[in-house]
Short mmCIF file of C-alpha atoms in Angstrom, two decimals:
data_model
loop_
_atom_site.label_atom_id
_atom_site.label_comp_id
_atom_site.label_asym_id
_atom_site.label_seq_id
_atom_site.Cartn_x
_atom_site.Cartn_y
_atom_site.Cartn_z
CA VAL A 54 11.87 -4.59 8.71
CA PRO A 55 13.52 -2.26 11.28
CA GLU A 56 13.82 -2.77 15.03
CA LEU A 57 10.45 -1.57 16.31
CA ASN A 58 10.81 -1.71 20.11
CA ASN A 59 7.04 -1.95 20.37
CA PRO A 60 5.59 -5.32 21.50
CA ILE A 61 2.17 -4.45 20.04
CA LEU A 62 3.67 -4.37 16.52
CA GLU A 63 6.10 -7.27 16.75
CA HIS A 64 4.12 -10.09 15.14
CA GLY A 65 4.56 -12.16 11.98
CA VAL A 66 7.03 -10.64 9.54
CA PHE A 67 7.32 -7.62 11.88
CA SER A 68 8.52 -9.72 14.83
CA GLU A 69 12.25 -9.06 14.39
CA PRO A 70 14.54 -6.84 12.30
CA LYS A 71 15.16 -8.64 9.03
CA GLN A 72 15.48 -8.09 5.30
CA PHE A 73 13.13 -9.99 2.99
CA GLU A 74 13.02 -10.33 -0.76
CA ALA A 75 9.60 -9.84 -2.35
CA TRP A 76 7.65 -9.82 -5.59
CA ILE A 77 5.35 -6.84 -6.25
CA ARG A 78 2.54 -6.70 -8.77
CA PHE A 79 0.61 -3.54 -9.70
CA SER A 80 -2.82 -3.95 -11.24
CA ASN A 81 -6.06 -2.30 -12.30
CA GLY A 82 -9.26 -3.08 -10.42
CA PHE A 83 -11.61 -3.67 -13.37
CA ASN A 84 -12.22 -7.32 -14.22
CA ARG A 85 -11.42 -6.81 -17.92
CA PRO A 86 -8.53 -5.02 -19.67
CA GLN A 87 -9.19 -1.35 -20.35
CA ALA A 88 -7.21 1.76 -21.20
CA ASP A 89 -5.36 3.46 -18.34
CA LYS A 90 -7.17 6.74 -19.09
CA ASP A 91 -10.43 5.18 -17.83
CA LYS A 92 -11.27 5.72 -14.17
CA ASP A 93 -10.37 2.67 -12.12
CA ALA A 94 -8.93 1.41 -8.85
CA ARG A 95 -5.21 0.59 -8.81
CA GLY A 96 -3.83 -2.26 -6.76
CA MET A 97 -0.50 -3.18 -5.23
CA ALA A 98 0.13 -6.76 -4.11
CA ILE A 99 3.27 -7.90 -2.30
CA LYS A 100 4.50 -11.47 -1.90
CA VAL A 101 7.20 -11.55 0.79
CA MET A 102 9.65 -14.45 0.48
CA GLY A 103 11.25 -16.52 3.23
CA VAL A 104 8.47 -16.08 5.80
CA PRO A 105 8.39 -19.01 8.25
CA GLY A 106 5.32 -20.31 10.03
CA GLU A 107 2.21 -22.26 9.14
CA LYS A 108 -0.11 -20.42 6.75
CA LEU A 109 -3.89 -20.19 7.13
CA LEU A 110 -4.97 -21.86 3.87
CA LYS A 111 -4.64 -25.63 4.05
CA ALA A 112 -3.36 -25.98 0.47
CA GLU A 113 -0.62 -23.42 1.18
CA MET A 114 0.13 -24.37 4.76
CA HIS A 115 3.84 -25.01 4.30
CA GLU A 116 4.67 -22.24 1.81
CA GLN A 117 7.33 -19.82 3.02
CA THR A 118 5.70 -16.65 1.73
CA GLN A 119 3.26 -13.97 2.98
CA ASP A 120 0.90 -11.84 0.85
CA PHE A 121 -0.21 -8.23 1.38
CA VAL A 122 -3.01 -7.03 -0.95
CA MET A 123 -3.88 -3.32 -1.21
CA LEU A 124 -5.89 -0.76 -3.21
CA ASN A 125 -5.29 2.97 -3.66
CA ASN A 126 -8.29 3.90 -1.51
CA PRO A 127 -8.60 3.72 2.29
CA THR A 128 -12.19 2.43 2.44
CA PHE A 129 -14.54 0.07 0.63
CA PHE A 130 -17.99 1.11 -0.57
CA LEU A 131 -20.13 -1.70 0.91
CA PRO A 132 -20.68 -2.35 4.63
CA ASN A 133 -21.05 -6.13 4.87
CA VAL A 134 -21.39 -9.49 3.12
CA LYS A 135 -25.18 -9.22 2.76
CA GLU A 136 -24.97 -5.98 0.80
CA TYR A 137 -21.98 -7.26 -1.18
CA ALA A 138 -24.02 -10.32 -2.26
CA LYS A 139 -26.83 -8.05 -3.48
CA PHE A 140 -24.38 -5.89 -5.38
CA ILE A 141 -22.76 -8.91 -7.07
CA ARG A 142 -26.19 -10.25 -8.08
CA TYR A 143 -27.02 -7.02 -9.89
CA GLN A 144 -23.59 -6.98 -11.54
CA ALA A 145 -24.03 -10.58 -12.72
CA GLU A 146 -27.37 -9.59 -14.27
CA GLY A 147 -25.64 -6.77 -16.16
CA SER A 148 -27.13 -3.96 -14.06
CA GLN A 149 -24.29 -1.63 -13.11
CA PHE A 150 -26.44 0.71 -11.00
CA GLY A 151 -29.42 -1.48 -10.02
CA PHE A 152 -28.09 -2.07 -6.52
CA PHE A 153 -27.50 1.60 -5.77
CA PHE A 154 -31.00 2.65 -6.88
CA ASN A 155 -32.80 -0.36 -5.37
CA ASP A 156 -33.84 -1.84 -8.72
CA PHE A 157 -34.61 1.74 -9.87
CA SER A 158 -37.39 2.10 -7.31
CA TRP A 159 -39.19 5.44 -7.01
CA ASP A 160 -38.65 5.28 -3.24
CA ILE A 161 -35.45 7.30 -2.94
CA PHE A 162 -35.22 6.47 0.78
CA LYS A 163 -34.23 2.94 -0.24
CA TRP A 164 -31.47 4.10 -2.55
CA HIS A 165 -27.85 3.51 -1.48
CA PHE A 166 -26.53 7.06 -1.74
CA GLN A 167 -23.56 6.57 0.60
CA ASP A 168 -22.47 3.36 -1.12
CA LEU A 169 -22.69 5.02 -4.55
CA PHE A 170 -20.67 8.02 -3.35
CA LEU A 171 -17.96 5.82 -1.86
CA GLY A 172 -17.94 3.61 -4.96
CA THR A 173 -17.29 6.59 -7.22
CA LYS A 174 -14.39 7.65 -4.97
CA ILE A 175 -12.69 4.28 -5.55
CA LEU A 176 -12.79 4.81 -9.33
CA LYS A 177 -10.08 7.43 -9.75
CA LYS A 178 -8.34 9.12 -12.64
CA ALA A 179 -5.01 7.53 -13.44
CA PRO A 180 -2.23 8.72 -11.10
CA LYS A 181 0.96 10.34 -12.35
CA SER A 182 2.66 7.05 -11.60
CA LEU A 183 1.91 3.76 -9.88
CA LEU A 184 4.97 4.62 -7.78
CA ASP A 185 3.36 7.89 -6.67
CA GLU A 186 0.38 6.48 -4.77
CA GLN A 187 -0.63 5.30 -1.31
CA TYR A 188 -2.18 1.83 -1.18
CA HIS A 189 -4.43 0.52 1.62
CA SER A 190 -5.57 -2.83 2.96
CA LEU A 191 -9.26 -1.63 3.06
CA THR A 192 -10.12 -4.37 5.57
CA ALA A 193 -8.78 -5.23 9.02
CA TYR A 194 -6.31 -7.91 10.14
CA ARG A 195 -5.11 -9.36 13.40
CA LEU A 196 -1.96 -7.97 14.92
CA GLY A 197 -1.19 -10.78 17.31
CA MET A 198 -4.04 -12.20 19.37
CA ASP A 199 -4.99 -8.99 21.22
CA ASN A 200 -5.04 -6.23 18.58
CA PHE A 201 -6.29 -5.47 15.09
CA MET A 202 -4.78 -3.33 12.34
CA LYS A 203 -5.01 -1.97 8.86
CA PHE A 204 -1.87 -1.51 6.75
CA SER A 205 -0.74 0.78 3.98
CA ALA A 206 2.16 1.34 1.57
CA LYS A 207 2.96 5.00 0.92
CA SER A 208 5.31 6.09 -1.85
CA CYS A 209 8.54 7.78 -0.82
CA ASP A 210 8.95 11.47 -1.61
CA SER A 211 12.14 10.59 -3.44
CA ASN A 212 10.25 8.67 -6.16
CA LYS A 213 10.46 10.59 -9.44
CA ASN A 214 7.83 10.73 -12.21
CA ILE A 215 8.85 10.24 -15.83
CA ALA A 216 7.16 12.32 -18.54
CA ILE A 217 5.54 9.93 -21.03
CA ASN A 218 2.78 10.02 -23.67
CA ARG A 219 -0.42 9.62 -21.62
CA ASN A 220 -2.50 9.18 -24.78
CA LYS A 221 -1.21 5.62 -25.11
CA GLU A 222 -3.45 2.83 -23.85
CA ASN A 223 -0.97 1.43 -21.28
CA PHE A 224 0.83 4.63 -20.28
CA LEU A 225 0.99 3.68 -16.58
CA ARG A 226 2.96 0.57 -17.44
CA THR A 227 5.24 2.61 -19.70
CA GLU A 228 5.85 5.17 -16.96
CA LEU A 229 6.62 2.41 -14.44
CA GLU A 230 9.04 0.79 -16.88
CA GLU A 231 10.84 4.05 -17.62
CA GLN A 232 11.01 5.12 -13.99
CA LEU A 233 12.56 1.84 -12.85
CA LYS A 234 15.02 1.89 -15.75
CA ALA A 235 16.15 5.31 -14.53
CA GLY A 236 16.60 4.45 -10.87
CA ASP A 237 15.32 2.92 -7.63
CA ALA A 238 11.96 3.52 -5.94
CA CYS A 239 10.60 2.89 -2.47
CA PHE A 240 7.52 2.77 -0.25
CA ASP A 241 7.03 3.06 3.49
CA PHE A 242 4.98 0.12 4.77
CA MET A 243 2.85 1.28 7.70
CA VAL A 244 0.48 -0.19 10.26
CA GLN A 245 -2.54 1.50 11.88
CA VAL A 246 -3.52 -0.17 15.15
CA GLN A 247 -7.22 -0.17 16.02
CA ASN A 248 -8.24 1.96 19.01
CA PRO A 249 -11.34 0.15 20.32
CA GLN A 250 -12.44 3.33 22.12
CA LYS A 251 -12.86 5.13 18.80
CA ASN A 252 -15.04 4.63 15.73
CA MET A 253 -12.75 2.10 14.06
CA PRO A 254 -15.06 -0.85 13.22
CA ILE A 255 -13.97 -4.11 11.65
CA GLU A 256 -17.23 -5.13 9.99
CA ASP A 257 -18.24 -1.85 8.29
CA THR A 258 -15.43 -1.26 5.80
CA ARG A 259 -16.97 2.04 4.66
CA VAL A 260 -15.79 3.74 7.85
CA LEU A 261 -12.43 5.48 7.61
CA TRP A 262 -10.08 4.78 10.50
CA GLU A 263 -9.05 8.34 11.34
CA THR A 264 -5.35 8.96 11.83
CA LYS A 265 -6.15 11.36 14.69
CA ASP A 266 -7.53 8.35 16.57
CA SER A 267 -4.59 6.11 15.68
CA PRO A 268 -1.70 7.32 13.50
CA PHE A 269 0.09 5.09 11.00
CA ILE A 270 3.39 3.65 12.26
CA SER A 271 6.15 2.76 9.82
CA VAL A 272 7.20 -0.88 10.25
CA ALA A 273 9.20 -1.52 7.06
CA ARG A 274 10.79 0.07 4.01
CA ILE A 275 10.00 -1.43 0.59
CA GLU A 276 12.95 -0.90 -1.74
CA ILE A 277 12.41 -1.49 -5.47
CA PRO A 278 15.80 -1.61 -7.23
CA GLN A 279 16.53 -0.18 -10.65
CA GLN A 280 15.55 -2.81 -13.21
CA SER A 281 14.10 -3.68 -16.59
CA PHE A 282 11.03 -5.85 -15.96
CA ASN A 283 9.26 -5.79 -19.32
CA THR A 284 10.37 -9.14 -20.72
CA GLU A 285 8.24 -12.01 -21.96
CA LEU A 286 9.48 -14.32 -19.21
CA GLN A 287 8.92 -11.76 -16.44
CA ASN A 288 5.46 -10.82 -17.72
CA GLN A 289 4.45 -14.47 -17.86
CA PHE A 290 5.72 -15.05 -14.34
CA CYS A 291 3.80 -12.01 -13.08
CA GLU A 292 0.57 -13.13 -14.77
CA ASN A 293 0.75 -16.52 -13.09
CA LEU A 294 1.50 -15.32 -9.56
CA SER A 295 -1.35 -15.69 -7.08
CA PHE A 296 -2.11 -13.28 -4.24
CA THR A 297 -4.71 -13.56 -1.49
CA PRO A 298 -5.17 -11.80 1.86
CA TRP A 299 -5.47 -15.28 3.39
CA HIS A 300 -1.95 -16.31 2.48
CA ALA A 301 -0.78 -15.30 5.95
CA THR A 302 0.21 -16.57 9.36
CA SER A 303 -2.43 -16.71 12.11
CA ASP A 304 -1.05 -13.66 13.95
CA LEU A 305 -1.79 -11.52 10.86
CA GLU A 306 -5.11 -13.20 9.98
CA PRO A 307 -7.72 -11.28 7.93
CA VAL A 308 -10.84 -10.54 10.01
CA GLY A 309 -14.42 -9.48 9.31
CA GLY A 310 -17.16 -10.72 7.01
CA LEU A 311 -15.81 -9.26 3.77
CA ASN A 312 -12.42 -10.83 4.40
CA ARG A 313 -14.07 -14.21 4.94
CA LEU A 314 -15.83 -13.76 1.61
CA ARG A 315 -12.54 -12.77 -0.05
CA LYS A 316 -11.06 -16.12 0.97
CA PHE A 317 -13.30 -17.87 -1.56
CA VAL A 318 -13.33 -15.10 -4.18
CA TYR A 319 -9.54 -14.92 -4.44
CA THR A 320 -9.15 -18.71 -4.45
CA GLU A 321 -11.69 -19.21 -7.24
CA THR A 322 -10.37 -16.27 -9.27
CA SER A 323 -6.85 -17.69 -9.07
CA ARG A 324 -8.09 -21.16 -10.05
CA PHE A 325 -9.98 -19.74 -13.04
CA ARG A 326 -7.04 -17.65 -14.26
CA HIS A 327 -4.55 -20.48 -13.99
CA GLY A 328 -6.95 -22.89 -15.70
CA LYS A 329 -7.45 -20.38 -18.52
CA ASN A 330 -3.67 -19.94 -18.84
CA ASP A 331 -3.16 -23.72 -18.61
CA VAL A 332 -0.48 -23.41 -15.93
CA GLU A 333 -0.07 -24.67 -12.38
CA ARG A 334 -0.86 -22.22 -9.60
CA HIS A 335 2.11 -20.64 -7.80
#
């Protein structure tokens, strides 16, 4: 974290110039394993180590870490918790498109055209590399007690792509492995401060916060050193790590209805995965 000289930005892990160690996990968005060639969202989650301060979740109150969870799309496709609950109900019943077409009603004025369009934008073709993407928080967070923000991690121009066989099922993992064997990689971690005079809502996560209304400001450099990560022990450790937007200090608290819903979704997902793996949560 560099010296920012901007009181608006200096909160939480951004409050003073300091170097932190961190764990980073890249992931697909689909809830079951599938080939990398299939359209999907790609995620980047960061667990920063050595972060002081009381955390928001009671069970993790005294842990000295901070999580940042991102997706490679700047907006979500649903506006609020009510619509999200409807969407999940259709998904649970096995209807992938029932929500968007209002139970396949003939009344097209009740169809969710905008939500469908935004949903298809989230499902992207596989990138050249997971280290060649920009990842976004999607939802808003506090930045101190007086401001709100979104954050993003943008790959450095110096990151190089490795030519690999993209016909393989897990070619993104192979490319990541080969690229990090060959050298370092980095991301710029940036913050976009809400301008309350512009159309930058907290509750409707479909609305893009335009950079012309508030540009991204670089607050940190993420440096990923050259390494060989594909070992049984490392893969097991990665599988058992837990990330949640709510593993944070109060001055970087997630805000908005969808974030409040995510508090329970992430907690229960983590509990299920660790129970299935028969390991303690960490």
